[in-house]
Coordinates of C-alpha atoms in Angstrom, one line a residue:
Chain A
M225 CA 87.9 106.7 122.2
L226 CA 89.8 108.0 119.2
P227 CA 89.8 111.8 118.6
V228 CA 87.6 112.8 115.6
F229 CA 88.3 115.6 113.1
A230 CA 84.7 116.7 112.5
Q231 CA 85.4 118.8 109.4
S232 CA 86.4 117.1 106.1
V233 CA 90.1 116.9 105.7
S234 CA 91.7 117.2 102.2
S235 CA 94.0 114.6 100.8
S236 CA 96.9 117.1 100.6
E237 CA 96.3 117.9 104.3
L238 CA 96.4 114.2 105.2
I239 CA 99.5 113.4 103.1
N240 CA 101.5 116.4 104.2
N241 CA 100.6 116.0 107.9
A242 CA 100.3 112.3 108.0
K243 CA 102.1 112.0 111.4
Q244 CA 99.6 114.4 113.0
Y245 CA 96.5 112.5 111.7
D246 CA 97.9 109.0 112.1
G247 CA 95.5 106.7 113.9
K248 CA 92.8 109.5 114.2
V249 CA 89.3 109.4 113.0
V250 CA 89.0 111.8 110.0
S251 CA 86.3 112.8 107.6
Y252 CA 87.3 112.8 104.0
Q253 CA 85.3 113.2 100.8
G254 CA 85.7 112.9 97.1
E255 CA 84.8 111.0 93.9
V256 CA 85.2 107.2 93.7
I257 CA 87.5 106.6 90.8
G258 CA 88.6 103.6 88.8
E259 CA 87.1 100.3 90.0
V260 CA 85.9 99.0 93.3
M261 CA 88.1 96.1 94.2
P262 CA 86.5 93.5 96.3
R263 CA 88.6 91.5 98.8
G264 CA 86.4 88.9 100.5
D265 CA 84.1 90.6 103.0
F266 CA 85.9 93.9 102.4
A267 CA 86.7 96.1 99.4
W268 CA 89.1 98.9 98.3
A269 CA 87.7 102.0 96.8
N270 CA 90.0 104.9 95.8
I271 CA 88.5 108.3 96.4
N272 CA 89.9 111.4 94.7
D273 CA 89.2 114.8 96.2
G274 CA 90.5 116.6 93.1
K275 CA 94.2 116.7 94.3
N276 CA 95.0 113.1 95.2
A277 CA 93.2 109.8 95.5
V278 CA 93.3 108.0 98.8
G279 CA 92.6 104.3 99.3
I280 CA 89.5 103.6 101.5
W281 CA 89.2 100.1 103.1
M282 CA 85.5 99.4 103.6
T283 CA 83.1 96.5 104.1
A284 CA 81.6 94.8 101.1
A285 CA 78.2 96.1 102.3
Q286 CA 79.5 99.7 102.3
A287 CA 81.1 99.1 98.9
S288 CA 77.8 97.9 97.5
E289 CA 76.5 101.5 97.8
I290 CA 78.9 102.6 95.1
S291 CA 77.1 102.7 91.7
F292 CA 79.5 104.7 89.6
A293 CA 83.3 104.9 89.7
G294 CA 84.9 107.7 87.8
S295 CA 86.5 107.1 84.5
Y296 CA 86.5 108.5 81.0
K297 CA 82.9 107.3 80.6
A298 CA 81.5 108.1 84.0
K299 CA 81.4 110.6 86.8
G300 CA 81.9 108.7 90.0
D301 CA 79.7 108.8 93.1
W302 CA 80.8 111.5 95.6
F303 CA 81.2 110.0 99.0
E304 CA 81.9 111.3 102.5
V305 CA 83.9 108.8 104.5
E306 CA 84.5 108.8 108.2
G307 CA 87.2 106.5 109.3
V308 CA 90.6 105.9 110.9
F309 CA 93.5 107.4 109.0
N310 CA 96.7 105.3 108.8
R311 CA 100.0 107.0 107.8
S312 CA 101.4 103.5 107.1
C313 CA 98.8 100.9 107.7
P314 CA 100.1 97.8 109.6
Q315 CA 97.3 95.7 108.1
H316 CA 98.1 96.7 104.5
G317 CA 101.8 96.6 104.3
G318 CA 102.4 100.3 105.0
D319 CA 99.8 101.9 102.7
L320 CA 98.6 105.3 103.5
D321 CA 94.8 104.6 103.8
I322 CA 91.6 105.2 105.6
H323 CA 89.6 102.4 107.3
A324 CA 86.0 103.5 106.8
R325 CA 83.6 103.5 109.7
S326 CA 80.8 105.1 107.8
V327 CA 80.3 106.0 104.1
I328 CA 77.6 108.4 102.9
K329 CA 76.8 109.0 99.3
K330 CA 76.6 112.8 98.8
I331 CA 76.1 113.0 95.1
A332 CA 75.2 110.2 92.8
G333 CA 77.5 109.6 89.8
R334 CA 76.4 109.2 86.2
A335 CA 77.4 107.9 82.9
V336 CA 79.0 110.6 80.7
A337 CA 77.5 110.8 77.2
E338 CA 80.2 111.7 74.8
K339 CA 79.5 114.3 72.1
L340 CA 81.4 114.4 68.8
N341 CA 83.6 117.5 68.6
P342 CA 82.8 119.1 65.2
D343 CA 86.0 121.0 65.1
K344 CA 88.1 117.9 65.5
K345 CA 86.0 116.1 62.9
Q346 CA 86.5 118.9 60.4
L347 CA 90.3 119.1 61.0
A348 CA 90.5 115.3 60.6
I349 CA 88.7 115.4 57.2
I350 CA 90.9 118.3 55.9
L351 CA 94.1 116.5 56.9
A352 CA 92.8 113.3 55.3
V353 CA 92.3 115.1 52.1
I354 CA 95.8 116.7 52.3
L355 CA 97.4 113.3 53.1
A356 CA 95.5 111.7 50.2
V357 CA 96.7 114.4 47.8
I358 CA 100.3 114.0 48.9
W359 CA 100.1 110.2 48.6
I360 CA 98.7 110.4 45.1
L361 CA 101.3 113.0 44.0
M362 CA 104.0 110.7 45.4
L363 CA 102.7 107.8 43.3
F364 CA 102.9 109.9 40.1
I365 CA 106.0 111.9 40.8
R366 CA 108.6 109.1 40.9
R367 CA 112.2 109.9 40.6
Chain B
M154 CA 138.2 124.5 59.9
I155 CA 134.6 123.5 60.5
L156 CA 132.9 122.3 57.3
K157 CA 129.3 123.4 56.6
P158 CA 126.9 120.4 56.1
R159 CA 126.4 119.6 52.5
L160 CA 123.0 119.2 50.8
Q161 CA 123.6 115.5 50.7
D162 CA 123.9 115.5 54.5
I163 CA 120.6 117.2 54.8
R164 CA 119.0 114.8 52.3
N165 CA 120.2 111.7 54.2
I166 CA 119.0 113.1 57.5
G167 CA 115.7 114.1 56.1
Y168 CA 115.1 110.8 54.4
Y169 CA 115.7 108.6 57.4
L170 CA 113.9 111.1 59.7
G171 CA 110.9 110.8 57.4
K172 CA 111.0 107.0 57.5
I173 CA 111.0 107.0 61.3
M174 CA 108.1 109.5 61.4
I175 CA 106.1 107.2 59.1
G176 CA 106.7 104.3 61.4
L177 CA 105.7 106.4 64.4
G178 CA 102.5 107.6 62.6
L179 CA 101.5 104.0 61.9
T180 CA 101.9 103.0 65.5
M181 CA 99.3 105.7 66.4
L182 CA 96.7 103.5 64.7
M183 CA 96.8 101.2 67.7
P184 CA 95.0 103.7 70.0
V185 CA 92.6 104.4 67.0
A186 CA 91.7 100.7 66.9
L187 CA 91.2 100.5 70.6
G188 CA 89.1 103.7 70.7
I189 CA 86.9 102.3 67.9
C190 CA 86.4 99.0 69.7
I191 CA 85.4 100.6 73.0
G192 CA 83.5 103.6 71.5
E193 CA 85.7 106.5 72.5
I194 CA 84.8 109.0 69.8
N195 CA 86.8 112.1 70.4
P196 CA 90.0 110.3 71.4
V197 CA 89.8 108.4 68.1
L198 CA 89.7 111.8 66.3
D199 CA 92.6 113.0 68.4
F200 CA 94.7 110.1 67.1
I201 CA 93.5 110.3 63.5
I202 CA 94.6 113.9 63.5
A203 CA 97.9 113.1 65.0
T204 CA 98.5 110.2 62.6
E205 CA 97.7 112.3 59.6
I206 CA 100.0 115.1 60.7
T207 CA 102.8 112.6 61.4
L208 CA 102.3 110.8 58.1
I209 CA 102.2 114.1 56.1
F210 CA 105.4 115.2 57.8
G211 CA 107.1 111.8 57.2
L212 CA 106.0 111.4 53.6
I213 CA 107.0 114.9 52.5
L214 CA 110.4 114.5 54.2
S215 CA 111.1 111.1 52.8
R216 CA 110.1 112.2 49.3
L217 CA 111.8 115.6 49.2
C218 CA 115.0 114.1 50.6
Y219 CA 114.9 110.8 48.8
T220 CA 118.3 109.2 48.6
E221 CA 119.8 105.8 48.2
S222 CA 123.1 106.6 49.9
D223 CA 123.8 105.2 53.3
L224 CA 124.1 107.2 56.6
N225 CA 127.6 108.1 57.9
W226 CA 128.3 108.4 61.6
Q227 CA 127.5 112.1 61.9
Q228 CA 124.3 111.8 59.9
G229 CA 123.2 108.7 61.9
M230 CA 123.6 110.5 65.2
V231 CA 121.8 113.6 64.0
V232 CA 118.9 111.5 62.7
V233 CA 118.5 109.8 66.1
S234 CA 118.6 113.0 68.2
L235 CA 116.3 114.9 65.8
S236 CA 113.9 111.9 65.5
W237 CA 113.4 111.9 69.3
L238 CA 112.6 115.6 69.3
A239 CA 110.2 115.2 66.3
A240 CA 108.7 112.2 68.0
M241 CA 108.1 114.2 71.1
L242 CA 106.3 116.9 69.1
V243 CA 104.0 114.5 67.2
S244 CA 103.3 112.2 70.2
A245 CA 102.2 115.3 72.2
I246 CA 99.5 116.2 69.6
P247 CA 96.9 113.6 70.7
L248 CA 97.7 114.2 74.4
Y249 CA 97.2 118.0 74.0
L250 CA 94.0 117.5 72.0
S251 CA 92.5 115.5 74.9
G252 CA 92.4 118.6 77.1
H253 CA 94.1 116.8 80.0
W254 CA 97.3 118.8 79.7
K255 CA 97.3 122.5 80.5
S256 CA 99.6 123.5 77.6
F257 CA 101.4 122.0 74.6
L258 CA 104.6 122.3 76.5
D259 CA 103.1 120.0 79.2
A260 CA 102.0 117.5 76.6
C261 CA 105.6 117.6 75.1
F262 CA 107.0 117.0 78.6
E263 CA 104.7 114.0 79.1
A264 CA 105.6 112.7 75.6
M265 CA 109.3 113.0 76.1
S266 CA 108.9 111.5 79.6
G267 CA 107.1 108.5 77.9
L268 CA 109.5 108.1 75.0
A269 CA 112.6 108.4 77.2
T270 CA 111.0 105.9 79.6
T271 CA 111.2 108.4 82.5
G272 CA 107.7 108.5 84.0
L273 CA 107.4 112.0 85.3
I274 CA 103.9 113.3 84.7
L275 CA 102.1 116.6 84.2
V276 CA 98.7 115.1 83.2
Q277 CA 95.6 116.6 84.8
D278 CA 92.8 114.4 86.1
L279 CA 94.5 111.2 85.0
D280 CA 91.7 109.1 86.5
H281 CA 89.3 110.4 83.8
L282 CA 91.6 110.0 80.9
S283 CA 90.4 107.8 78.0
R284 CA 91.8 104.3 77.6
S285 CA 93.0 105.3 74.1
H286 CA 95.2 108.1 75.5
N287 CA 96.3 105.9 78.3
L288 CA 97.3 103.2 75.8
W289 CA 99.3 105.8 73.8
R290 CA 101.1 107.0 77.0
H291 CA 102.2 103.5 77.7
L292 CA 103.0 102.7 74.0
T293 CA 105.3 105.7 73.9
M294 CA 107.3 104.0 76.7
F295 CA 107.4 100.7 74.9
I296 CA 108.5 102.3 71.6
G297 CA 111.0 104.5 73.4
G298 CA 112.3 101.7 75.5
Q299 CA 113.0 99.5 72.6
G300 CA 114.3 102.5 70.7
M301 CA 112.6 104.3 67.9
A302 CA 115.3 103.4 65.5
I303 CA 114.8 99.8 66.3
V304 CA 111.1 100.2 65.4
A305 CA 112.1 101.7 62.1
L306 CA 115.0 99.3 61.6
S307 CA 112.7 96.3 62.1
L308 CA 109.9 97.5 59.9
L309 CA 111.1 100.0 57.3
L310 CA 114.8 100.0 56.8
R311 CA 117.1 97.6 55.1
G312 CA 120.1 96.2 56.9
S313 CA 123.1 98.5 56.4
A314 CA 126.0 100.2 58.1
G315 CA 123.7 103.2 58.5
A316 CA 121.2 101.1 60.4
F317 CA 124.0 100.1 62.8
R318 CA 124.7 103.8 63.3
L319 CA 121.1 104.5 64.2
Y320 CA 121.3 101.6 66.6
V321 CA 124.4 103.0 68.3
G322 CA 123.0 106.5 68.3
E323 CA 120.2 105.3 70.6
A324 CA 122.8 104.2 73.2
R325 CA 123.0 100.6 72.2
E326 CA 126.5 99.4 71.4
E327 CA 126.2 95.7 71.8
K328 CA 125.1 93.6 68.9
L329 CA 123.5 90.3 70.0
L330 CA 123.7 88.9 66.6
P331 CA 126.1 89.7 63.7
N332 CA 123.4 91.6 61.7
V333 CA 121.9 94.7 63.4
I334 CA 118.5 94.0 61.9
H335 CA 118.5 90.6 63.4
T336 CA 119.6 92.1 66.7
A337 CA 116.7 94.6 66.5
R338 CA 114.2 91.8 65.7
F339 CA 115.5 89.6 68.5
I340 CA 115.1 92.5 71.0
W341 CA 111.5 92.7 69.7
L342 CA 111.1 89.0 70.1
I343 CA 112.3 89.1 73.7
S344 CA 110.0 92.0 74.5
I345 CA 106.9 90.4 72.9
V346 CA 107.5 87.1 74.7
Y347 CA 107.9 88.9 78.0
L348 CA 104.9 91.1 77.1
I349 CA 102.7 88.0 76.8
I350 CA 104.0 86.3 80.0
G351 CA 104.0 89.5 82.0
T352 CA 100.6 90.7 80.9
T353 CA 99.1 87.3 81.6
A354 CA 100.7 87.1 85.1
L355 CA 99.5 90.7 86.0
G356 CA 96.1 90.1 84.4
V357 CA 95.4 87.0 86.4
A358 CA 96.8 88.6 89.6
G359 CA 94.6 91.6 88.8
I360 CA 91.5 89.5 88.7
F361 CA 92.2 87.1 91.7
S362 CA 94.3 89.2 94.0
V363 CA 93.4 92.8 93.2
G364 CA 89.8 92.3 92.4
L365 CA 89.6 94.0 89.0
K366 CA 87.1 92.9 86.4
P367 CA 88.7 90.8 83.6
A368 CA 88.7 93.4 80.8
A369 CA 90.0 96.1 83.1
S370 CA 92.5 93.8 84.6
F371 CA 94.1 92.9 81.3
F372 CA 94.1 96.5 80.1
H373 CA 95.9 97.6 83.4
A374 CA 98.2 94.6 83.0
A375 CA 99.3 95.5 79.5
C376 CA 99.9 99.1 80.4
I377 CA 101.8 98.2 83.6
F378 CA 103.9 95.7 81.7
M379 CA 104.8 98.1 78.9
A380 CA 105.8 100.8 81.4
G381 CA 107.4 98.3 83.8
F382 CA 109.5 96.2 81.4
D383 CA 110.7 99.4 79.7
T384 CA 111.7 100.7 83.2
A385 CA 109.4 103.7 82.5
G386 CA 106.8 104.2 85.3
F387 CA 103.5 105.5 83.9
A388 CA 100.4 103.8 85.3
P389 CA 96.7 104.2 84.2
N390 CA 95.7 105.8 87.5
S391 CA 96.9 108.8 89.5
Q392 CA 98.0 106.7 92.5
N393 CA 100.4 104.8 90.3
I394 CA 100.9 101.3 91.8
L395 CA 99.4 102.2 95.2
Y396 CA 96.1 102.1 93.3
Y397 CA 96.1 98.3 93.5
H398 CA 96.8 97.7 97.2
S399 CA 98.3 94.3 96.5
W400 CA 101.6 92.8 97.6
L401 CA 101.3 90.1 94.9
Y402 CA 100.9 92.7 92.1
E403 CA 103.9 94.6 93.6
G404 CA 105.9 91.4 93.6
I405 CA 105.2 90.6 90.0
I406 CA 106.1 94.2 89.0
I407 CA 109.4 93.9 90.8
L408 CA 110.3 90.8 88.7
I409 CA 109.2 92.7 85.5
I410 CA 111.2 95.8 86.2
V411 CA 114.3 93.8 87.2
A412 CA 114.0 91.9 83.9
G413 CA 113.7 95.2 82.0
A414 CA 116.8 96.6 83.7
L415 CA 119.0 93.6 82.6
N416 CA 121.1 93.7 79.4
F417 CA 119.4 92.3 76.3
N418 CA 122.6 90.4 75.6
F419 CA 122.3 88.8 79.0
H420 CA 118.7 87.8 78.2
Y421 CA 120.1 86.3 75.0
Q422 CA 122.6 84.2 76.9
L423 CA 119.8 82.9 79.2
W424 CA 117.7 82.1 76.1
K425 CA 120.6 80.0 74.8
G426 CA 120.7 78.2 78.2
N427 CA 123.9 79.8 79.4
F428 CA 122.8 80.3 83.0
R429 CA 126.4 80.6 84.3
E430 CA 126.4 84.0 82.8
A431 CA 124.2 85.2 85.7
R432 CA 127.0 84.4 88.2
K433 CA 130.0 85.5 86.1
N434 CA 128.8 88.7 84.3
I435 CA 130.3 91.9 85.6
E436 CA 127.0 93.8 85.2
T437 CA 124.8 91.4 87.1
R438 CA 127.4 91.1 89.9
A439 CA 127.7 94.9 90.1
F440 CA 123.9 95.3 90.1
F441 CA 123.5 92.7 92.8
I442 CA 126.2 94.3 95.0
S443 CA 124.9 97.8 94.4
V444 CA 121.3 96.7 95.3
L445 CA 122.5 95.1 98.6
L446 CA 124.8 97.9 99.7
I447 CA 122.6 100.9 98.7
F448 CA 119.4 99.4 100.0
F449 CA 121.2 98.7 103.3
V450 CA 121.9 102.5 103.5
A451 CA 118.4 103.4 102.6
A452 CA 116.9 100.9 105.1
V453 CA 119.0 102.4 107.9
G454 CA 117.7 105.8 106.9
L455 CA 114.1 104.5 107.0
Q456 CA 114.7 102.8 110.3
Q457 CA 115.9 106.1 111.7
T458 CA 112.7 107.9 110.7
A459 CA 110.6 105.0 112.1
V460 CA 107.9 105.6 109.5
Y461 CA 107.4 101.9 108.8
E462 CA 106.8 99.6 111.8
G463 CA 108.5 96.2 111.5
A464 CA 110.9 94.7 109.0
M465 CA 108.2 93.4 106.6
M466 CA 106.5 96.8 106.2
L467 CA 109.9 98.5 105.8
F468 CA 110.9 96.0 103.2
R469 CA 107.6 96.2 101.2
K470 CA 107.5 99.9 101.1
G471 CA 111.3 100.7 101.2
F472 CA 112.4 98.0 98.8
F473 CA 109.7 98.6 96.2
Q474 CA 110.6 102.3 95.9
F475 CA 114.3 101.5 96.0
I476 CA 114.3 98.8 93.3
S477 CA 112.0 101.0 91.3
G478 CA 114.6 103.8 91.5
H479 CA 117.6 101.6 90.9
T480 CA 116.1 100.0 87.8
T481 CA 115.1 103.6 86.8
T482 CA 111.4 102.6 86.5
G483 CA 109.8 105.1 88.8
Y484 CA 106.8 103.1 90.0
A485 CA 105.7 104.2 93.4
T486 CA 103.5 102.9 96.2
I487 CA 103.8 106.1 98.2
Y488 CA 102.9 109.7 97.5
A489 CA 105.5 112.0 96.1
Q490 CA 105.3 114.2 99.2
Q491 CA 106.1 111.3 101.5
F492 CA 109.7 111.1 100.2
I493 CA 110.3 114.6 101.6
R494 CA 108.1 114.4 104.7
E495 CA 108.8 110.9 105.9
W496 CA 111.8 109.3 104.3
G497 CA 114.6 111.4 105.9
N498 CA 117.8 112.6 104.3
L499 CA 119.8 109.3 104.5
A500 CA 117.1 107.2 102.8
L501 CA 116.8 109.9 100.1
V502 CA 120.6 109.9 99.5
G503 CA 120.5 106.1 99.1
L504 CA 117.6 106.4 96.7
I505 CA 119.3 109.2 94.7
T506 CA 122.5 107.1 94.5
A507 CA 120.5 104.1 93.2
M508 CA 118.7 106.2 90.6
A509 CA 122.0 107.8 89.5
L510 CA 123.7 104.5 88.9
G511 CA 120.7 103.0 87.1
G512 CA 120.4 99.6 85.4
C513 CA 122.4 97.6 82.9
A514 CA 123.8 98.7 79.5
C515 CA 121.9 97.7 76.4
S516 CA 118.7 97.5 78.4
T517 CA 115.7 99.9 78.7
A518 CA 117.1 101.3 81.9
G519 CA 118.7 104.8 82.3
G520 CA 121.4 106.2 84.5
I521 CA 125.2 105.6 84.4
K522 CA 124.7 101.9 84.0
M523 CA 126.2 98.9 85.8
L524 CA 128.7 98.0 83.1
R525 CA 130.4 101.4 83.5
V526 CA 130.3 101.1 87.3
G527 CA 131.9 97.7 87.0
I528 CA 134.6 98.9 84.6
I529 CA 135.5 101.9 86.7
A530 CA 135.7 99.6 89.8
K531 CA 138.0 97.2 88.0
A532 CA 140.2 100.1 86.8
L533 CA 140.5 101.3 90.4
K534 CA 141.4 97.8 91.5
E535 CA 144.1 97.6 88.8
D536 CA 145.6 101.0 89.9
V537 CA 145.6 99.9 93.5
K538 CA 147.4 96.7 92.5
R539 CA 150.0 98.7 90.5
I540 CA 150.8 100.6 93.7
I541 CA 151.0 97.6 95.9
L542 CA 152.9 95.2 93.6
P543 CA 156.6 95.6 92.7
E544 CA 157.2 98.2 89.9
K545 CA 158.3 95.6 87.4
A546 CA 155.2 93.4 87.9
V547 CA 152.9 93.3 84.9
V548 CA 149.4 94.1 86.0
T549 CA 146.4 93.2 83.8
Q550 CA 142.8 93.2 84.7
K551 CA 140.0 91.3 82.9
F552 CA 136.3 91.0 83.4
H553 CA 133.6 88.8 82.2
H554 CA 130.8 90.3 80.1
I555 CA 129.4 87.6 77.8
K556 CA 133.1 86.7 77.1
E557 CA 136.4 87.4 78.9
V558 CA 137.5 90.9 78.2
F559 CA 140.9 92.5 79.0
L560 CA 140.4 95.9 80.5
D561 CA 142.1 98.6 78.4
D562 CA 142.5 102.4 78.9
R563 CA 140.1 103.2 76.0
M564 CA 137.3 101.3 77.8
V565 CA 138.0 103.0 81.1
R566 CA 138.2 106.4 79.5
S567 CA 134.9 105.9 77.7
A568 CA 133.1 104.7 80.9
A569 CA 134.6 107.6 82.9
L570 CA 133.6 110.2 80.4
I571 CA 130.0 109.1 80.2
T572 CA 129.9 108.9 84.0
I573 CA 131.2 112.4 84.3
A574 CA 128.7 113.6 81.7
Y575 CA 125.8 112.1 83.8
I576 CA 127.1 113.6 87.0
V577 CA 127.4 117.0 85.4
L578 CA 123.8 116.6 84.0
Y579 CA 122.5 115.6 87.5
F580 CA 124.1 118.6 89.2
T581 CA 123.2 121.1 86.5
G582 CA 119.5 120.2 86.8
A583 CA 119.8 120.4 90.6
I584 CA 121.4 123.9 90.4
I585 CA 118.6 125.1 88.1
G586 CA 116.0 123.7 90.5
M587 CA 117.7 125.6 93.3
C588 CA 117.5 128.8 91.2
Y589 CA 113.7 128.3 91.5
G590 CA 113.9 128.1 95.3
H591 CA 113.9 124.3 95.9
P592 CA 116.3 122.9 98.5
F593 CA 119.5 121.2 97.2
L594 CA 118.6 117.6 98.1
Y595 CA 115.1 117.8 96.6
S596 CA 116.4 119.5 93.5
L597 CA 119.0 116.8 93.1
F598 CA 116.4 114.1 93.6
E599 CA 114.1 115.5 90.8
S600 CA 117.0 116.3 88.5
T601 CA 118.6 112.8 88.9
S602 CA 115.2 111.3 88.4
A603 CA 114.7 113.2 85.1
A604 CA 118.3 112.7 83.7
A605 CA 118.5 109.0 84.7
N606 CA 115.0 108.5 83.2
V607 CA 113.6 107.3 86.5
G608 CA 110.3 109.1 87.1
L609 CA 110.1 109.2 90.9
S610 CA 109.2 112.6 92.1
C611 CA 109.4 114.3 95.4
G612 CA 106.8 116.8 94.4
I613 CA 108.7 119.4 92.3
T614 CA 107.3 118.2 89.0
D615 CA 104.0 119.8 88.7
A616 CA 102.0 121.5 86.0
A617 CA 102.5 124.8 87.9
M618 CA 106.3 124.6 87.8
P619 CA 108.1 127.3 85.7
S620 CA 108.4 126.6 81.9
A621 CA 112.2 126.9 82.1
L622 CA 112.3 124.0 84.6
K623 CA 110.0 121.9 82.4
I624 CA 112.4 122.5 79.4
T625 CA 115.3 121.7 81.6
Y626 CA 113.8 118.3 82.6
I627 CA 112.8 117.7 78.9
F628 CA 116.4 118.3 77.9
Q629 CA 117.7 116.0 80.7
M630 CA 115.4 113.2 79.8
W631 CA 116.4 113.4 76.1
A632 CA 120.1 113.7 76.7
G633 CA 120.1 111.0 79.5
R634 CA 118.2 108.6 77.3
L635 CA 120.5 109.0 74.3
E636 CA 123.6 108.9 76.5
F637 CA 124.9 112.3 75.2
M638 CA 126.8 111.3 72.0
S639 CA 124.0 111.9 69.5
V640 CA 123.0 115.1 71.4
F641 CA 126.5 116.4 71.2
T642 CA 126.7 115.5 67.5
L643 CA 123.5 117.4 66.8
L644 CA 124.9 120.4 68.7
G645 CA 128.1 120.2 66.6
F646 CA 126.1 119.8 63.4
L647 CA 124.1 123.0 64.2
V648 CA 127.3 124.9 65.0
A649 CA 128.8 123.7 61.7
A650 CA 125.7 124.8 59.9
V651 CA 126.0 128.3 61.3
R652 CA 129.8 128.8 61.4
G653 CA 131.1 126.3 58.9
K654 CA 132.7 127.2 55.6

């Protein structure tokens, strides 16, 4: 039976003390970012806790629970993962990763609606006018 | 007596600086186009604002300083060094407007890191950065890697002696073709052909091996290629290459970064079908020997720490970071803290040495360069021969670099001077890092990474680091990329402006 760290461990704690946590069951949580990358019956999801993102190796069934992955246009689902932490995973060429035993969606992600920033719009228009004036002046003031 | 710069000097510098700024402003329209296509509203505005500021700056300069006279050596060097600083400032504008950088200095750091093909980052929450901004980060590497003067040479300037001076000012001395404009265009041709091949290979691998969706896969592929071939090291996500968890992807990246670290003149020979050059060229031989020897040292170091079980794992992790460092790319499949906590001093020393030596001359790589290493090694061999052979013996040494070249003292002196300048730059940065409380080896790692335009970090580079250290690294990236001469010329020009008569 592998020892379990019941409380969630941060990515910094895992990376900085990788030897101590190597091969142990840890609980880790954060936002799914980027894309979920299916690999046959399994999948990779990278989960960012705000400091670093850590690769989570999970089954395709577990990955199917992910609805949103974080990007410019989306806030990703927030998951709590319990699994075996590998300092240098023998199955994955030495990657620092977590092999998930269970994944629980804590907060559902959502699409982020972008709003036009009026200050930027105003500045862009003013600069366009200045640029146009300079351009026109250059056409008339020829050496 | 130092002569004060004349008005004509200022006009020439201003005119060509303006032209380069116009070229840079126009390249900012690429992220605008992408942003419009994928519906990123505010990022489009960021780039429109930055384009407008850059074009206004460029147009005013080129009009106020209009001249038909050509650049002399001093003016050419000053144009290059100033254009890199100006490019840093304007490239930082859209980055800062995005809100992903804590200060304008941080955005300038990232912009210089991109232009100088370094790869050190201060971006916050990279995983939520827009694709337009990400494209721009990678484009800065492509533009900086080819050389901004080459961009301007190819598009805006007519062929002239002044054009050649700009070309040399950006640390490129070898002309592939008799005309410098043709050389610039050929470098673009090589880069575009490799861009298509590399992006296709990564894009396909991204879909079938990594598991990315097609559109995302080709976006990642284009970004990774631009930063890889230009031996730069940015990636669209915060985990860098670890994000992909794929040995095939890593393998393709190794091929791309090695291609990027080879001399463009060497590529030209291969294009002409001269494959014997690979075996005979002093640079490729020096690079091959250096990779073998230094990786052996690093591997022994990694073996001692026993962090990676088995030869395959050690090779996959160890060799990737190592070749990434040696080609001065800076791609990583481990976290920055792991260098300090898990690699051990011997492996770090091996990696620092590889980063310091760098790739080949007339490539996109940084560092001392293999041609200089080869020349110094040949000079050493000649001196040893002189001691061993009878005094009356005539000792000559030659080497093969595209053609047979006899080694002369001027060549050795030039190679030794630049090598010394790099070593001074590496250690100066290390000492400044130590002033802020970092241990010597880690300070040297980060300083070498910045000055050799590598981009690997052992954790010192962070948005929270002191501003003075950020400015130190910006200076190192700038001076290291331009290989000192244009920077020294600018400093001399400024001294002449103040103290000259």
